[in-house]
Coordinates of C-alpha atoms in Angstrom, one line a residue:
M24 CA -43.9 -87.4 -11.4
V25 CA -43.6 -90.2 -8.8
A26 CA -40.6 -91.7 -10.7
S27 CA -38.8 -88.4 -10.7
S28 CA -39.4 -88.0 -6.9
K29 CA -38.0 -91.5 -6.4
K30 CA -34.9 -90.6 -8.4
S31 CA -34.4 -87.4 -6.4
H32 CA -34.8 -89.3 -3.1
K33 CA -32.3 -91.9 -4.3
K34 CA -29.8 -89.2 -5.3
A35 CA -30.3 -87.5 -1.9
A36 CA -29.7 -90.8 -0.2
E37 CA -26.6 -91.4 -2.2
I38 CA -25.2 -88.0 -1.3
R39 CA -26.1 -88.6 2.4
A40 CA -24.3 -92.0 2.2
A41 CA -21.3 -90.4 0.7
C42 CA -21.2 -87.8 3.5
E43 CA -21.5 -90.5 6.1
S44 CA -19.0 -92.9 4.4
S45 CA -16.3 -90.2 4.2
H46 CA -16.5 -89.8 7.9
H47 CA -17.4 -93.3 9.0
L48 CA -14.6 -93.5 11.6
R49 CA -15.8 -90.3 13.4
E50 CA -19.2 -89.9 15.0
L51 CA -21.1 -86.6 14.9
R52 CA -21.8 -84.9 18.2
L53 CA -25.3 -85.4 19.5
P54 CA -26.9 -82.1 18.5
F55 CA -25.5 -82.3 14.9
A56 CA -26.5 -86.0 14.6
L57 CA -30.0 -85.2 15.7
A58 CA -30.2 -82.2 13.4
A59 CA -29.0 -84.3 10.5
Q60 CA -31.5 -87.0 11.2
A61 CA -34.3 -84.6 11.7
G62 CA -33.4 -82.7 8.5
G63 CA -33.3 -85.9 6.5
V64 CA -36.7 -87.0 7.8
A65 CA -38.2 -83.6 7.4
S66 CA -37.0 -83.1 3.8
D67 CA -38.2 -86.6 2.8
R68 CA -41.7 -85.9 4.3
I69 CA -41.9 -82.4 2.8
N70 CA -40.9 -83.7 -0.6
M71 CA -43.4 -86.6 -0.3
V72 CA -46.3 -84.3 0.6
L73 CA -45.4 -81.8 -2.1
D74 CA -45.1 -84.6 -4.7
Y75 CA -48.5 -85.9 -3.7
L76 CA -50.1 -82.4 -3.9
L77 CA -48.5 -81.8 -7.4
L78 CA -49.7 -85.2 -8.5
T79 CA -53.2 -84.5 -7.3
V80 CA -53.2 -81.1 -9.1
T81 CA -52.0 -82.7 -12.3
R82 CA -54.8 -85.4 -12.0
C83 CA -57.4 -82.7 -11.4
Q84 CA -56.2 -80.8 -14.5
N85 CA -56.2 -83.9 -16.6
S86 CA -59.7 -85.0 -15.5
E87 CA -62.8 -84.4 -17.6
L88 CA -63.9 -81.5 -15.5
G89 CA -60.5 -79.9 -15.6
Q90 CA -60.3 -80.3 -19.4
G91 CA -63.8 -78.9 -19.8
V92 CA -63.0 -75.8 -17.7
R93 CA -59.8 -75.3 -19.7
N94 CA -61.6 -75.7 -23.0
S95 CA -64.4 -73.3 -22.0
L96 CA -61.8 -70.7 -20.8
R97 CA -60.0 -71.0 -24.2
S98 CA -63.2 -70.5 -26.1
V99 CA -64.1 -67.4 -24.1
S100 CA -60.6 -66.0 -24.5
R101 CA -60.7 -66.6 -28.3
Q102 CA -64.2 -64.9 -28.5
V103 CA -63.0 -61.9 -26.5
H104 CA -59.9 -61.6 -28.8
R105 CA -62.2 -61.9 -31.9
T106 CA -64.6 -59.3 -30.5
L107 CA -61.9 -56.8 -29.5
R108 CA -59.7 -57.1 -32.6
P109 CA -61.6 -54.5 -34.7
I110 CA -61.3 -52.1 -31.8
T111 CA -57.7 -52.7 -30.9
S112 CA -56.1 -53.0 -34.3
P113 CA -56.4 -49.3 -35.2
L114 CA -54.7 -48.5 -31.8
R115 CA -51.7 -50.7 -32.4
P116 CA -49.5 -47.9 -33.9
V117 CA -50.3 -45.7 -31.0
A118 CA -49.4 -48.5 -28.5
D119 CA -46.1 -49.0 -30.4
L120 CA -45.3 -45.3 -30.0
A121 CA -46.2 -45.4 -26.3
R122 CA -44.3 -48.5 -25.4
P123 CA -41.0 -46.7 -24.4
L124 CA -43.0 -44.5 -22.1
I125 CA -44.6 -47.3 -20.1
R126 CA -41.8 -47.8 -17.6
P127 CA -41.3 -44.1 -16.7
A128 CA -45.0 -43.7 -16.4
L129 CA -45.4 -46.7 -14.1
F130 CA -42.5 -45.4 -12.0
L131 CA -44.0 -41.9 -11.8
A132 CA -47.4 -43.4 -10.9
L133 CA -45.7 -45.6 -8.2
V134 CA -43.9 -42.5 -6.7
V135 CA -47.2 -40.5 -6.7
C136 CA -49.2 -43.4 -5.1
L137 CA -46.5 -44.0 -2.4
G138 CA -46.4 -40.3 -1.7
L139 CA -50.2 -40.1 -1.3
L140 CA -50.2 -43.2 0.9
L141 CA -47.4 -41.8 3.1
G142 CA -49.2 -38.5 3.4
L143 CA -52.4 -40.3 4.4
V144 CA -50.5 -42.3 7.0
V145 CA -49.0 -39.2 8.5
L146 CA -52.3 -37.3 8.5
T147 CA -54.3 -40.1 10.1
A148 CA -51.5 -41.3 12.5
P149 CA -53.4 -40.2 15.7
L150 CA -56.4 -42.3 14.6
W151 CA -54.6 -45.5 13.6
I152 CA -52.2 -45.4 16.6
V153 CA -55.2 -45.3 19.0
V154 CA -57.0 -48.0 17.1
G155 CA -53.9 -50.1 17.0
M156 CA -53.4 -49.8 20.8
L157 CA -57.1 -50.7 21.4
T158 CA -57.0 -53.7 19.1
W159 CA -53.6 -55.2 19.9
L160 CA -55.2 -58.3 21.2
I161 CA -56.4 -59.1 17.7
W162 CA -53.5 -58.1 15.4
V163 CA -50.5 -59.1 17.5
P164 CA -51.5 -62.8 17.6
L165 CA -52.4 -62.7 13.9
G166 CA -49.0 -61.1 13.2
V167 CA -47.3 -63.9 15.2
V168 CA -49.3 -66.6 13.4
A169 CA -48.5 -64.9 10.0
A170 CA -44.8 -64.8 10.9
V171 CA -44.7 -68.4 11.9
L172 CA -46.6 -69.5 8.8
G173 CA -44.3 -67.4 6.6
C174 CA -41.2 -69.0 8.2
M175 CA -42.6 -72.4 7.7
G176 CA -43.4 -71.6 4.1
A177 CA -39.8 -70.3 3.6
V178 CA -38.4 -73.6 5.1
V179 CA -40.6 -75.7 2.8
V180 CA -39.5 -73.7 -0.2
C181 CA -35.8 -73.9 0.9
V182 CA -36.1 -77.7 1.4
R183 CA -37.8 -78.2 -1.9
V184 CA -35.2 -76.1 -3.8
C185 CA -32.2 -77.6 -2.0
T186 CA -33.3 -81.2 -2.4
R187 CA -34.5 -81.0 -6.0
S188 CA -31.6 -79.1 -7.6
P189 CA -28.5 -81.4 -8.2
R190 CA -26.3 -78.3 -8.5
V191 CA -27.4 -77.1 -5.0
R192 CA -26.9 -80.6 -3.5
I193 CA -23.4 -80.8 -5.0
Q194 CA -22.6 -77.3 -3.6
A195 CA -23.9 -78.4 -0.2
H196 CA -21.9 -81.6 -0.3
Q197 CA -18.7 -79.6 -1.1
L198 CA -19.4 -77.2 1.7
W199 CA -19.9 -80.0 4.1
Q200 CA -16.7 -81.6 3.0
S201 CA -14.7 -78.4 3.4
A202 CA -16.2 -77.7 6.8
A203 CA -15.8 -81.3 8.1
Q204 CA -12.2 -81.5 6.9
S205 CA -11.1 -78.2 8.5
P206 CA -9.5 -78.5 12.0
I207 CA -12.2 -76.3 13.6
G208 CA -15.0 -78.1 11.9
D209 CA -13.5 -81.4 13.0
L210 CA -13.3 -80.1 16.6
I211 CA -16.9 -78.7 16.6
L212 CA -18.8 -81.4 14.6
F213 CA -17.2 -84.7 15.6
K214 CA -16.7 -86.4 18.9
A215 CA -13.1 -86.9 20.0
P216 CA -11.8 -90.4 19.5
Q217 CA -12.0 -92.6 22.6
A218 CA -8.6 -93.6 24.0
Q219 CA -8.3 -97.4 24.2
F220 CA -6.7 -98.9 27.3

């Protein structure tokens, strides 16, 4: 686990070095340089924390307590299967006949449930609108906190996926190369060369 994270960090550093070496004569403008530096540090920290958490989870699963819980769950599951087998085996032909009907039945149940929920929302609208207006001091900050945490989670997942997948890193490097080599990208991303007197 730790060796694979070191390899991925090494590959990410190589790609970063390739990006920097291809434009070593030009210097990034300050906002882009700060964003690149902050992104590199943030992705390294996020990957380090996630690797540590995954390693801790793996250690817990492989500990004596984790193995004991896993073995007891397996034995309970086997016992439930053994107990229910005489009941479920005669029903297997019926289940095989009903299998094609499962998706339409689930869709119909979903439509009915959503219709009932929508009807309930419409009928009780005066009540929940008043309650919502009276309790906005509670749910608006909770909504803001939930939105911020959701965005942070999305950033963590994005960083993890983009820094772990070699295919994504190669695509990002190619995108960076095409943007940096275009005239508009050169004008926006890099400082103009200083005239020497």
